[in-house]
Amino acid sequence: MEAKSSRIIVFGAGGTVGRAAVAEARRRGHEVTTTRRADGDVTDPAVVARLAAGHDAAIVAVYDPGARPGDFFPAVARALAEGLPAAGVKRLVSVGLASVLPTASGEALMDTPGYPQEWREFYLGHGAGTEALRAAAPEVLDWAVLSPAGDFDHEGEPSGGYALAPAVADSRITPGDFARALLDEVDIPTLHGTHAGVSAV
C-alpha cells in the first residue's frame, strides 16, 4: 500500500510484535518513536498524551506480567481513549487476542471444545480492554484492534501476505506478516471500532 509518511508511536516496542511493527513502519519510511515500560505508565492518560504528542498514529502492543489482566488492559484502554486525542493522535491500532474473537460459528474461540483454559483470566482481561476502549473512545479517535486469528508462528518465514479471518485455533501468522496488517491499518484504515483476526495466506 502506498501512503504518505507518518509519525507513529509504538507503545510496547520491546516485545516481539512491537519490534516487528517498528521494523515494518521504518521499512515504509515512517518516522517512528518507540516506547517501553520504563518510558512511563501507559495506564496514565497524562503520560500517554505526553509521549504521543506530535504523532499521527499509535500502535499499541503492551503487556504487564505483574498486573491483573482485568485491571491492566481496561486501564490502558481508558488512558489511550483520553490521552491520544489530547495529543492530537487520530488513529490507534492495538494488538488484541484471538481467544476472545468469534469463530466462524459465532462462538468465542476461548469457549470452543479443547481450548486451553488455564489462561482464561488473561483472555477475559484482554477482552475487557477492547470493551473499555469501545466505551471510552471519543469519535475523534479512529481505532481498531487486530490479533492473530489463532496464534503467532515464531519459527516460520513471513509470506508477505495476510487475510482478515474469524478465529481458528490452529491458524498461525508470523510477527512480520502481522506487522504488515498493523501498518496497513495505519496507512489506509479499513477497520473502524472493531476487533478483527488476521491469518497468513
mmCIF file of N, CA and C in Angstrom, residues 11-12 14 19 95 107 162:
data_model
loop_
_atom_site.group_PDB
_atom_site.id
_atom_site.type_symbol
_atom_site.label_atom_id
_atom_site.label_comp_id
_atom_site.label_asym_id
_atom_site.label_seq_id
_atom_site.Cartn_x
_atom_site.Cartn_y
_atom_site.Cartn_z
ATOM 1 N N PHE A 11 3.765 1.868 21.314
ATOM 2 C CA PHE A 11 3.801 1.529 22.737
ATOM 3 C C PHE A 11 4.015 0.024 22.857
ATOM 4 N N GLY A 12 5.005 -0.366 23.666
ATOM 5 C CA GLY A 12 5.328 -1.782 23.773
ATOM 6 C C GLY A 12 6.295 -2.219 22.696
ATOM 7 N N GLY A 14 9.305 -3.055 22.823
ATOM 8 C CA GLY A 14 10.327 -4.030 23.187
ATOM 9 C C GLY A 14 9.911 -5.471 22.984
ATOM 10 N N ARG A 19 8.466 -4.962 18.100
ATOM 11 C CA ARG A 19 9.686 -4.858 17.285
ATOM 12 C C ARG A 19 9.362 -5.049 15.810
ATOM 13 N N VAL A 95 -3.055 -4.198 19.512
ATOM 14 C CA VAL A 95 -2.914 -5.646 19.358
ATOM 15 C C VAL A 95 -3.771 -6.348 20.393
ATOM 16 N N GLU A 107 -19.157 -18.559 18.041
ATOM 17 C CA GLU A 107 -18.703 -18.848 19.396
ATOM 18 C C GLU A 107 -17.293 -18.301 19.602
ATOM 19 N N TYR A 162 -1.412 -11.627 4.028
ATOM 20 C CA TYR A 162 -2.293 -11.952 5.148
ATOM 21 C C TYR A 162 -3.733 -11.749 4.693
#
